[in-house]
Short mmCIF file of C-alpha atoms and ligand atoms in Angstrom, two decimals:
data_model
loop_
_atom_site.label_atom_id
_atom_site.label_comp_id
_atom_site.label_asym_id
_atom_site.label_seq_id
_atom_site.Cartn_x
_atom_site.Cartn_y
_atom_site.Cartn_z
CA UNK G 489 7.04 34.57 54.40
CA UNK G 490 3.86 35.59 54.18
CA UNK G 491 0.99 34.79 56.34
CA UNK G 492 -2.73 34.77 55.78
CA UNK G 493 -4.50 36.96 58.05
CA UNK G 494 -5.71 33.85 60.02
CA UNK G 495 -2.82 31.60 59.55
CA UNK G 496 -1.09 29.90 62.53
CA UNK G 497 2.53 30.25 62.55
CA UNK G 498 4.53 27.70 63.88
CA UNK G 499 8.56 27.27 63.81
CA UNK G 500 8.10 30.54 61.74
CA UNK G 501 6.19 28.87 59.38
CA UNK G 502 2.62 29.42 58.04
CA UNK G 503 0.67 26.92 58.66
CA UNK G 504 -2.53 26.44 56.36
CA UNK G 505 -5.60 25.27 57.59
CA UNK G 506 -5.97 23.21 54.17
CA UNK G 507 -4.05 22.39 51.98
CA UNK G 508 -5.56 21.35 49.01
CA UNK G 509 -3.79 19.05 46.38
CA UNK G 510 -4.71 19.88 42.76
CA UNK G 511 -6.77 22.99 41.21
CA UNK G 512 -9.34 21.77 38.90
CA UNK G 513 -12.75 22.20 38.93
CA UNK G 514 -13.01 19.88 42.71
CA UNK G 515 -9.74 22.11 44.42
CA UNK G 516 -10.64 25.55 42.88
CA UNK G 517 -14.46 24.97 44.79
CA UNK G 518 -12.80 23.83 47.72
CA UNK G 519 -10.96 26.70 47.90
CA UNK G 520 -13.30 28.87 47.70
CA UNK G 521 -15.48 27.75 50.19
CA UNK G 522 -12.76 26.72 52.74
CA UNK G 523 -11.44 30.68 52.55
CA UNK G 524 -15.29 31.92 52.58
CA UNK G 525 -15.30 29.94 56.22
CA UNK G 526 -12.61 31.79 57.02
CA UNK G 527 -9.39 29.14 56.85
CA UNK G 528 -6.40 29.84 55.54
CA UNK G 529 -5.88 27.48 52.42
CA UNK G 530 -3.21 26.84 50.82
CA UNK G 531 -3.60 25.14 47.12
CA UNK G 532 -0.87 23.53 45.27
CA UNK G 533 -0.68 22.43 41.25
CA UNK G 534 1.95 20.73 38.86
CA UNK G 535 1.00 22.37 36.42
CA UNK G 536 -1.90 25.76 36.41
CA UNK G 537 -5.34 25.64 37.10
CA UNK G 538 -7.85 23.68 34.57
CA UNK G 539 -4.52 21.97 33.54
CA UNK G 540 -6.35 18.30 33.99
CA UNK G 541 -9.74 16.81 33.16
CA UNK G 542 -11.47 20.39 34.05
CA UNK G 543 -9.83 22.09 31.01
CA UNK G 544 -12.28 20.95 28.26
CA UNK G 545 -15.25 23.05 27.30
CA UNK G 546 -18.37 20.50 27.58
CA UNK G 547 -19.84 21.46 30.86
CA UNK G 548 -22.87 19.61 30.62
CA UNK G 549 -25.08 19.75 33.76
CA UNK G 550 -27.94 16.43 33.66
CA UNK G 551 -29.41 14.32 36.21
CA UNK G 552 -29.04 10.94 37.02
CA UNK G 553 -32.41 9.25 35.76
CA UNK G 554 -35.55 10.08 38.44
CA UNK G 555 -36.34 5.93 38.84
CA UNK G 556 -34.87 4.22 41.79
CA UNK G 557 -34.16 7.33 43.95
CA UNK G 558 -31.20 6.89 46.07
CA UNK G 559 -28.41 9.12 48.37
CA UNK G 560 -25.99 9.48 45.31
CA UNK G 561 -29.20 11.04 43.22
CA UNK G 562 -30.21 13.20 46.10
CA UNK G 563 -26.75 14.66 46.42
CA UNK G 564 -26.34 15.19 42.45
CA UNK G 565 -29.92 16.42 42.40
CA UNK G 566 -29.99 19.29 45.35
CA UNK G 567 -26.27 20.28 44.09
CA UNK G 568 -27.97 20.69 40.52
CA UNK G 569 -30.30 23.11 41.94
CA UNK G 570 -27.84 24.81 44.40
CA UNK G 571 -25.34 25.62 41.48
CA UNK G 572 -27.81 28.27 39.77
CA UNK G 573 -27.32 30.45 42.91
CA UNK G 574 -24.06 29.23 43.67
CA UNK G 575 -22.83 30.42 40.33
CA UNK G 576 -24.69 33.84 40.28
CA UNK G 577 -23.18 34.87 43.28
CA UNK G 578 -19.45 33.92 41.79
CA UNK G 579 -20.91 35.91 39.05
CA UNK G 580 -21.70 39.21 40.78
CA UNK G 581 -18.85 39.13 43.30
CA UNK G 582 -16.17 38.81 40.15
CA UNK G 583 -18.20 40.27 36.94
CA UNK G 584 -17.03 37.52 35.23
CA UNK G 585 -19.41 35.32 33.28
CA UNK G 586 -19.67 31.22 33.62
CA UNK G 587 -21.83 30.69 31.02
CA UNK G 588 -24.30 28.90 32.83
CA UNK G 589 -28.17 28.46 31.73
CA UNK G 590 -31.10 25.84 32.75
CA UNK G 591 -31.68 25.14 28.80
CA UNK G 592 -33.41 21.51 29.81
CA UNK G 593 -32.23 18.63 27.82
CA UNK G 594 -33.77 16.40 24.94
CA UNK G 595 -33.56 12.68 24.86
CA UNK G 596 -34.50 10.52 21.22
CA UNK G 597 -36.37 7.44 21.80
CA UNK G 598 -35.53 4.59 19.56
CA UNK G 599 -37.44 1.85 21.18
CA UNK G 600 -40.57 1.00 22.31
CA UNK G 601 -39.86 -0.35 25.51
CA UNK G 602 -37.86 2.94 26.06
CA UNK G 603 -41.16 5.15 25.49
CA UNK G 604 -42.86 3.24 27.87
CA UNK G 605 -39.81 3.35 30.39
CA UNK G 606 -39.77 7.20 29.97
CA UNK G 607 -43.70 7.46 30.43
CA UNK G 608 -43.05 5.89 33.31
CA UNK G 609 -40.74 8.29 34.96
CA UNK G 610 -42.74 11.16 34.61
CA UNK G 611 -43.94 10.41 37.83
CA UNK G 612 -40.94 9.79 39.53
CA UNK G 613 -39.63 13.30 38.29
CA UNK G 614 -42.62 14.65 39.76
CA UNK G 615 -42.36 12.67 43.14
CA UNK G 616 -38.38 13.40 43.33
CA UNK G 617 -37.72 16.55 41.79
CA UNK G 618 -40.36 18.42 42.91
CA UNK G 619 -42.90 21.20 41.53
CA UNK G 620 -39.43 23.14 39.90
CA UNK G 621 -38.66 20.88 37.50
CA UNK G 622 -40.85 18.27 34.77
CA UNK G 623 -39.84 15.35 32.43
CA UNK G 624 -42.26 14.73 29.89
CA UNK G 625 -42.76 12.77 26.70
CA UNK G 626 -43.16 13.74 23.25
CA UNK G 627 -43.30 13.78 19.22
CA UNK G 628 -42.57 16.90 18.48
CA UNK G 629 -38.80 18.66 18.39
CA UNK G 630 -37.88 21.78 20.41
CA UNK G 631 -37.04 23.59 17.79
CA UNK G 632 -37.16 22.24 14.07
CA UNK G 633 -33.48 19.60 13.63
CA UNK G 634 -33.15 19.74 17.13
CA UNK G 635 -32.97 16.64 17.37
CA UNK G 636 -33.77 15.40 13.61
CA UNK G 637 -37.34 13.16 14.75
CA UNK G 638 -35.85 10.72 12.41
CA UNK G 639 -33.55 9.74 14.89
CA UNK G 640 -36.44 9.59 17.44
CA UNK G 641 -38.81 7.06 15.79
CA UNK G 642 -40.35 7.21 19.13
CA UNK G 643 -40.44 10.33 20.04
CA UNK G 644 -38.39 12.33 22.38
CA UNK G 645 -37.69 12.87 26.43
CA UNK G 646 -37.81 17.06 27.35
CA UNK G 647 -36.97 17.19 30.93
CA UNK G 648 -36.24 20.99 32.45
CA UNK G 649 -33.59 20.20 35.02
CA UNK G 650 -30.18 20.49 33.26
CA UNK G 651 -28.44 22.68 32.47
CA UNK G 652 -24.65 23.91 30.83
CA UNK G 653 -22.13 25.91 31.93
CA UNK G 654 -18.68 27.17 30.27
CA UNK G 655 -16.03 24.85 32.06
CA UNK G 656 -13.32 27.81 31.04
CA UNK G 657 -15.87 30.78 32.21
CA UNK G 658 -16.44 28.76 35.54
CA UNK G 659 -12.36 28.10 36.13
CA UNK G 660 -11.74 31.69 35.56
CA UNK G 661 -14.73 33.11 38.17
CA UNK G 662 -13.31 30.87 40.55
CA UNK G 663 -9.67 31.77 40.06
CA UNK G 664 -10.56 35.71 40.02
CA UNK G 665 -12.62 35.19 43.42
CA UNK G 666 -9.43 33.41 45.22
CA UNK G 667 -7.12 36.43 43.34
CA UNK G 668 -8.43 38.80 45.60
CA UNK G 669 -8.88 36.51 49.36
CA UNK G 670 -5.98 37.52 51.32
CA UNK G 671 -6.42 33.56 52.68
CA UNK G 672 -5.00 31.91 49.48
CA UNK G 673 -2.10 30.73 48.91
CA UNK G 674 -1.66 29.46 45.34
CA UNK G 675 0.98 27.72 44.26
CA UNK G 676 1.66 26.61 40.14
CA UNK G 677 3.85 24.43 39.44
CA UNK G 678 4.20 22.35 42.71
CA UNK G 679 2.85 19.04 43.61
CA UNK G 680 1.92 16.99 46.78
CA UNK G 681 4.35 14.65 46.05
CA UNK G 682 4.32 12.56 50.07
CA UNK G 683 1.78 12.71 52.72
CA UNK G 684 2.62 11.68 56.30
CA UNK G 685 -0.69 11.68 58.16
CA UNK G 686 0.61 10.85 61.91
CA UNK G 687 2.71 14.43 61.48
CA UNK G 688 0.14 16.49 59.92
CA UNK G 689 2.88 16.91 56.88
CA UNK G 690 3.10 16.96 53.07
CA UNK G 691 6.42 16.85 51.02
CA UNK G 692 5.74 19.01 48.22
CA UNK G 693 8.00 18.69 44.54
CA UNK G 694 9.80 22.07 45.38
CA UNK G 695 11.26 20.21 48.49
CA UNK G 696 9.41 22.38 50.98
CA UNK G 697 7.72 20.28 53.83
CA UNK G 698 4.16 21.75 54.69
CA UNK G 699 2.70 21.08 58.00
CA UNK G 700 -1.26 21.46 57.62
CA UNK G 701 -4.45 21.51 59.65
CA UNK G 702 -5.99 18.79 57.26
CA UNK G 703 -5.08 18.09 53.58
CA UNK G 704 -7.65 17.68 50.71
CA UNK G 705 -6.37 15.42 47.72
CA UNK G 706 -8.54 16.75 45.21
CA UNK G 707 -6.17 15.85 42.68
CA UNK G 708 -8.25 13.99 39.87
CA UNK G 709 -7.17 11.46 38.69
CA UNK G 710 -3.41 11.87 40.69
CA UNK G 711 -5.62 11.64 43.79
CA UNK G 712 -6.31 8.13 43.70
CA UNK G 713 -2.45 7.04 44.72
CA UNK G 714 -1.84 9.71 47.41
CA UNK G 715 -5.19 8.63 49.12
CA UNK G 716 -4.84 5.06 48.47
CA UNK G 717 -0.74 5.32 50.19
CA UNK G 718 -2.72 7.25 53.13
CA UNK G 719 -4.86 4.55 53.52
CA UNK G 720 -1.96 2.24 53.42
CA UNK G 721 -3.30 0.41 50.29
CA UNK G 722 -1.81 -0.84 47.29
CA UNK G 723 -1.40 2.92 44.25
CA UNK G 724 -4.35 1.51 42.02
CA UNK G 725 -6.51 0.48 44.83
CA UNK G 726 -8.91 3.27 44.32
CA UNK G 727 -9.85 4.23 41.30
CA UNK G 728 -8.20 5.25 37.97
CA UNK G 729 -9.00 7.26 34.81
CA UNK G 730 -11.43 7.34 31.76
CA UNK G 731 -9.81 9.21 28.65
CA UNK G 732 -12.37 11.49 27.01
CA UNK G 733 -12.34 13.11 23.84
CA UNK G 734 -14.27 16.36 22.97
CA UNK G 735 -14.78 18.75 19.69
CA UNK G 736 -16.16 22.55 19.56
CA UNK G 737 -17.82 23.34 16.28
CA UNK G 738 -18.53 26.55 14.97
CA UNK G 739 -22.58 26.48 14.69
CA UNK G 740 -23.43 30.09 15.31
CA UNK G 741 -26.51 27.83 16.95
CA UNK G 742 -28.84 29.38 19.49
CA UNK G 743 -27.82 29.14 23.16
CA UNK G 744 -31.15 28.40 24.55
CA UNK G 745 -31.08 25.19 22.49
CA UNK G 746 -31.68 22.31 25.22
CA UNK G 747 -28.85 19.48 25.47
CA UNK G 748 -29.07 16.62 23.64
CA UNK G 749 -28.13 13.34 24.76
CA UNK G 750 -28.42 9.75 22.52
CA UNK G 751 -26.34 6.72 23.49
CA UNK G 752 -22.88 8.31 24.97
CA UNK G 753 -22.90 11.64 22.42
CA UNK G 754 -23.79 15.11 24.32
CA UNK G 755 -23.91 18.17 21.87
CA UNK G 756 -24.84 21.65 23.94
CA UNK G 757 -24.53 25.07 22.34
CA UNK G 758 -22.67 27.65 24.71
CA UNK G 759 -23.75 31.32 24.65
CA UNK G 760 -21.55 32.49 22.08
CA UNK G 761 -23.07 29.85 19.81
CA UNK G 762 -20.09 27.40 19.61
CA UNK G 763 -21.28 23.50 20.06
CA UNK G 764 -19.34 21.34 22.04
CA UNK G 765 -19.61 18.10 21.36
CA UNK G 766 -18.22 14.73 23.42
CA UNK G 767 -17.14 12.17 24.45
CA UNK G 768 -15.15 9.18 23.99
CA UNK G 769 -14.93 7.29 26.95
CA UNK G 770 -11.48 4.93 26.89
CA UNK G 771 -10.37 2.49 29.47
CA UNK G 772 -7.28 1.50 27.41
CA UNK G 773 -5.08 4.41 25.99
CA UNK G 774 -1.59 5.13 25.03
CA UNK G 775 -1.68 8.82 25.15
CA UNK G 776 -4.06 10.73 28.00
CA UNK G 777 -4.17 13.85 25.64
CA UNK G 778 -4.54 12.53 21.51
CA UNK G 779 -7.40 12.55 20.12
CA UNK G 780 -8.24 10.29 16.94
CA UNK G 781 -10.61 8.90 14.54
CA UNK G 782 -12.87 7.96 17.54
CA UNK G 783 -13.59 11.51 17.57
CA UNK G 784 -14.69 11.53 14.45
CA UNK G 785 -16.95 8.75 15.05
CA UNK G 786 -18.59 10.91 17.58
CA UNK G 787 -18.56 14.21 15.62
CA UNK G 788 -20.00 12.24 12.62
CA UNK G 789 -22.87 10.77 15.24
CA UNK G 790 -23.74 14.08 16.52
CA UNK G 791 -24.04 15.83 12.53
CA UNK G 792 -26.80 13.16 12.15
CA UNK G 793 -27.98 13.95 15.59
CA UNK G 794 -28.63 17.38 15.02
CA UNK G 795 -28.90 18.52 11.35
CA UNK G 796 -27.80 22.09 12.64
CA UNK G 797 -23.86 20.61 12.63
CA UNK G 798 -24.00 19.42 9.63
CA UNK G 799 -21.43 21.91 7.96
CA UNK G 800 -20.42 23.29 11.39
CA UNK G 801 -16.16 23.31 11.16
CA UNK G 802 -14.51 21.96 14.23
CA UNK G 803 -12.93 25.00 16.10
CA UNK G 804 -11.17 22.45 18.91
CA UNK G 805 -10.45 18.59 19.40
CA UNK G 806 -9.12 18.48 23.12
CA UNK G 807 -9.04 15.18 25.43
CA UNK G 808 -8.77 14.69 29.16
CA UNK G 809 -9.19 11.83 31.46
CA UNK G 810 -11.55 11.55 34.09
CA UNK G 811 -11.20 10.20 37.86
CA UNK G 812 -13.21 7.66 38.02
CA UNK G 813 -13.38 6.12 41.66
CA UNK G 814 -13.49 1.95 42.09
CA UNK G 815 -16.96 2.29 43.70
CA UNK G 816 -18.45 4.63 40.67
CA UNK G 817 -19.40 6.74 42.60
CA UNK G 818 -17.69 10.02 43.89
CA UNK G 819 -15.02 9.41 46.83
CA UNK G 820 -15.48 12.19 49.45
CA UNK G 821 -14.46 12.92 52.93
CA UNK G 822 -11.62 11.60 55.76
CA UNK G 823 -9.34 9.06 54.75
CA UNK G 824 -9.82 5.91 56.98
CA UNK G 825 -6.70 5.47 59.50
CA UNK G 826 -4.88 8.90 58.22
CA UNK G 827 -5.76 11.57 60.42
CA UNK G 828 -6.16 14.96 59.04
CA UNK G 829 -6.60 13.51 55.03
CA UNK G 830 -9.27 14.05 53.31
CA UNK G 831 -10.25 12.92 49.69
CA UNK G 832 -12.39 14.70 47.24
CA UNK G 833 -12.20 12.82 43.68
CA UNK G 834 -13.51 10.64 41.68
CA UNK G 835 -16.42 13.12 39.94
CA UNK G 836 -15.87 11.23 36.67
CA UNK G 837 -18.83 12.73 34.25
CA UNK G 838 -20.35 14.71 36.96
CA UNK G 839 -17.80 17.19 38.77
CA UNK G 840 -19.05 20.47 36.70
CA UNK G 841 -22.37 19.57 38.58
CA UNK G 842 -21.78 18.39 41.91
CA UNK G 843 -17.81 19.88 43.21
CA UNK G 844 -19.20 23.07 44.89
CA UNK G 845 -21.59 20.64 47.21
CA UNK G 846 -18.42 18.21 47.53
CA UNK G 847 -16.37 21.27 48.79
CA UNK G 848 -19.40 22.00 51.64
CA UNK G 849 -18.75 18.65 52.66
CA UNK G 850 -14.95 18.53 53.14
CA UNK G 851 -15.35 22.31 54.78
CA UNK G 852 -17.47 20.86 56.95
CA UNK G 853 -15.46 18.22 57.98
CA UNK G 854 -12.59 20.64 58.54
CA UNK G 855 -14.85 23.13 60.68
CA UNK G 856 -16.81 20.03 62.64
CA UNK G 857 -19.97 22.27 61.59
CA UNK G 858 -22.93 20.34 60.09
CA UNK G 859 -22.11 19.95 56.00
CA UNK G 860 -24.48 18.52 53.62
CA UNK G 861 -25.82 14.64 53.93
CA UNK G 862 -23.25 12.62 52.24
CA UNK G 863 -23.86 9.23 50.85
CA UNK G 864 -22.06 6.44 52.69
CA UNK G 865 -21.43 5.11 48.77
CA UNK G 866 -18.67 8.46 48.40
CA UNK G 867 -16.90 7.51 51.77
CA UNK G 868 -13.70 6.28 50.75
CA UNK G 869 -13.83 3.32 53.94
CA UNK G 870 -16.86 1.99 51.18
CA UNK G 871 -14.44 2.50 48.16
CA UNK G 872 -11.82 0.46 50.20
CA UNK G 873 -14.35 -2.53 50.66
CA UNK G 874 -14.89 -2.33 47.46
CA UNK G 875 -11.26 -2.89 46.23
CA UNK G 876 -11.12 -5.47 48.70
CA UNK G 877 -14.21 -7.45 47.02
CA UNK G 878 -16.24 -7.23 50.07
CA UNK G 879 -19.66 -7.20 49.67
CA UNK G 880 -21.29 -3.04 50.34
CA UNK G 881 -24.45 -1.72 50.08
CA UNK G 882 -24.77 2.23 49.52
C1 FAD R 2090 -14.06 14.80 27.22
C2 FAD R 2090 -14.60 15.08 28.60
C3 FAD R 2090 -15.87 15.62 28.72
C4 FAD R 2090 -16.40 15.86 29.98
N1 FAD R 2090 -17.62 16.44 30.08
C5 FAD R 2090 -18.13 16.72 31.29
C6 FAD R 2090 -19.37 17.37 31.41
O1 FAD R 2090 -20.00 17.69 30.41
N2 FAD R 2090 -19.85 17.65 32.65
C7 FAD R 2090 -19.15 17.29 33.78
O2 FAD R 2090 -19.63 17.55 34.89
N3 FAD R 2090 -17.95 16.67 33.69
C8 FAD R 2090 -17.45 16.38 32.48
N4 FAD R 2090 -16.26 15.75 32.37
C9 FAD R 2090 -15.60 15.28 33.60
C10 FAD R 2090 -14.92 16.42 34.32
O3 FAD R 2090 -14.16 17.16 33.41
C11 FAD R 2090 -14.04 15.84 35.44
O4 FAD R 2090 -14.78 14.97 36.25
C12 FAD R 2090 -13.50 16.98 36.30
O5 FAD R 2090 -12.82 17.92 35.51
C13 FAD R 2090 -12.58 16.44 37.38
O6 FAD R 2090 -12.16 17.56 38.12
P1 FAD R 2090 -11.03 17.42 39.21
O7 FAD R 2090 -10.80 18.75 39.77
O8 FAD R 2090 -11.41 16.30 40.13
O9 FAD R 2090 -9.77 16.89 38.40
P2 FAD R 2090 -8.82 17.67 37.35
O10 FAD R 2090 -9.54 18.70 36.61
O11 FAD R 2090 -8.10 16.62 36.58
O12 FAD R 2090 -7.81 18.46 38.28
C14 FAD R 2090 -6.82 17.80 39.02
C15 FAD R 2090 -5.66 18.75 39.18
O13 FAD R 2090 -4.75 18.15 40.11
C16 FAD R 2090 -3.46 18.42 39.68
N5 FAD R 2090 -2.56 17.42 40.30
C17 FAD R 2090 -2.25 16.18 39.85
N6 FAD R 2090 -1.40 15.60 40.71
C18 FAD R 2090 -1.18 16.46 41.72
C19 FAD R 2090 -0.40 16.43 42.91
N7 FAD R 2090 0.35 15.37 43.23
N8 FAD R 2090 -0.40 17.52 43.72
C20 FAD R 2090 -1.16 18.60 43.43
N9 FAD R 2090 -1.93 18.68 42.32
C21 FAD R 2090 -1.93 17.63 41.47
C22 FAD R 2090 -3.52 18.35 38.16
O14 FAD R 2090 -2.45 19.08 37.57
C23 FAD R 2090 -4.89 18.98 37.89
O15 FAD R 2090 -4.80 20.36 37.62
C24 FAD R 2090 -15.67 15.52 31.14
C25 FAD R 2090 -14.37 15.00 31.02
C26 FAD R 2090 -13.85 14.78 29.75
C27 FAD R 2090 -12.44 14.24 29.64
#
């Protein structure tokens, strides 16, 4: 067998720092960093990487609103910022491109009372984002269509912080960085299937038993049962999935057209000039992977939206499901009573944007070296009182 440079071997097995339980967007970051700190990983998958929720192609990058500042909006906010540099260095260490620009994003307002709410935010921006980055309030469209001001009766919100990236250009800089780290294991086509914290062990669906340092269930929306069974809780304890659907549309539209975002619909152009256009989001589904005439709906919203799609044909319809944690929130860091576990899931609409800041965290953990702050809402001991109906506070 082969062993990482600095693998342990014990019984005349390797033994891998981490193993890490699912390679999407969360486990391909966590990776990555882990094997940057110098740990042998080891990262397992049912299927191949970008199989699950990370495989679409919307990759939007926005803020949480600047009002009522909190540790969640911190931690979204500097990992916004971080990812620019984050994602240029992927880029010059592989030469392979992730699509990624700061192109802002627009906002219609249809109200009154949502003018005034924006106005009001300004200064919050200001007093929260910093000098780098501005929301303001206007009449006029970026570019003529983009949004159609018809749809704005009120004018529109430009603020400068988001961004896109290519969720397929990402998943393949990350993958070609781990191809060449003599500290990666990857393994397709094999799943965490049992966890036994007290032994440090994971039964994996090849029938291999892997003794680790620490595990990371990063496993989308699979990741909610193993962590949940580690925490000796009930499978749906902690968290589920949202089913999204998603269409591509052939625009030829300029890629340093801003996002726009009304009332659930995103449309962002990539470089190539392809718009992506999303989502559904669906408690209740049948099948994780259909999509249907509620695409439409939001194709249809997003022509009227943006004049510019009018004729555009649909290149892809795709559909995923999203982890969605029971606290809302993302669920990060050691499993409560199950030594050695650690969680990192539940990035629901926001993993594109936050993952490679979720991966310091859990590296951190591993190392016992200083990570970034983490909000006590991600811990999963919160998410537990929060399946348990007890009162928390974030
Ligand atoms: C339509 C749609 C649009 C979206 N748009 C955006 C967006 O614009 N911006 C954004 O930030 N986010 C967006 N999201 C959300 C984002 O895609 C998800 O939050 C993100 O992909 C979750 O990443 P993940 O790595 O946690 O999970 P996944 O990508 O689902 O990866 C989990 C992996 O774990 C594997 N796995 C499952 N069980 C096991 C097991 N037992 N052992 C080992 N591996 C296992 C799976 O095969 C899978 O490959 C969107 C989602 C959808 C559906």
């Amino acid at each position: 067998m082969g062993v990482a440079d600095n693998g342990v071997v014990r019984g005349g097995q390797a033994v891998p720092d981490l193993l890490v339980a699912g390679a999407g967007v969360a486990g391909l970051w966590l990776t990555l960093k882990a094997a940057r700190a110098g740990l042998s990983v080891m990262l397992v998958d049912p299927g191949t990487p970008g199989c699950g929720a990370s495989g679409g192609f919307l990759g939007a990058l926005m803020p949480h609103s600047p009002e009522r500042w909190n540790g969640k909006k911190d931690f979204q906010f500097r990992a916004l910022v971080d990812l620019e540099d984050e994602v240029a260095r992927l880029e010059s260490e592989t030469g392979t491109r992730c699509g990624y620009r700061r192109v802002g994003r627009i906002l219609p307002l249809t109200s009154e009372r949502g003018r005034s709410a924006a106005i009001d935010q300004i200064a919050e921006a200001r007093t929260n984002w910093g000098a780098g980055f501005s929301q303001e309030v206007s009449h006029a469209p970026v570019r003529s269509g983009w949004p159609d001001m018809l749809r704005a009766p009120h004018g529109v919100v430009h603020e400068t912080l988001s961004a896109r990236l290519s969720p397929p250009g990402l998943l393949g800089a990350l993958l070609a960085s781990l191809a060449v780290m003599p500290n990666v294991d990857l393994r397709v086509g094999t799943a965490v299937m049992d966890v036994t914290p007290g032994e440090h062990k994971a039964r994996l669906s090849d029938g291999s038993v892997v003794t680790y340092g620490h595990i990371a269930l990063a496993s989308g929306v699979g990741a909610f049962p193993l962590i949940a069974r580690a925490a000796g809780l009930p499978a749906g304890a902690l968290g589920g999935g949202v089913k999204g659907q998603a269409a591509l549309l052939d625009a030829e539209a300029s890629p340093d057209l801003p996002l726009v975002y009304h009332d659930g619909v995103y449309v962002l152009v990539h470089d190539n000039g392809h718009v992506a256009v999303g989502s559904t989001s669906e408690r209740d589904y049948d099948d994780p992977v259909s999509t249907d005439t509620q695409l439409d709906e939001i194709v249809a919203r997003a022509r009227k939206l943006c004049p510019v799609l009018k004729h555009a044909p649909v290149l892809r319809r795709w559909a995923g499901v999203r982890p969605r944690a029971i606290g809302r929130d993302p669920m990060l860091g050691p499993v409560p009573g199950a030594p050695g576990v650690l969680a990192m899931a539940g990035g629901f609409k926001i993993s594109f944007g936050i993952a490679h800041r979720m991966a310091d965290c859990v590296v951190a953990e591993v190392t016992g070296t200083k990570g970034p702050e983490m909000p006590h809402s991600f811990s999963v001991e919160y998410h537990a009182a929060k399946a348990a109906g007890k009162t928390v506070t974030g």
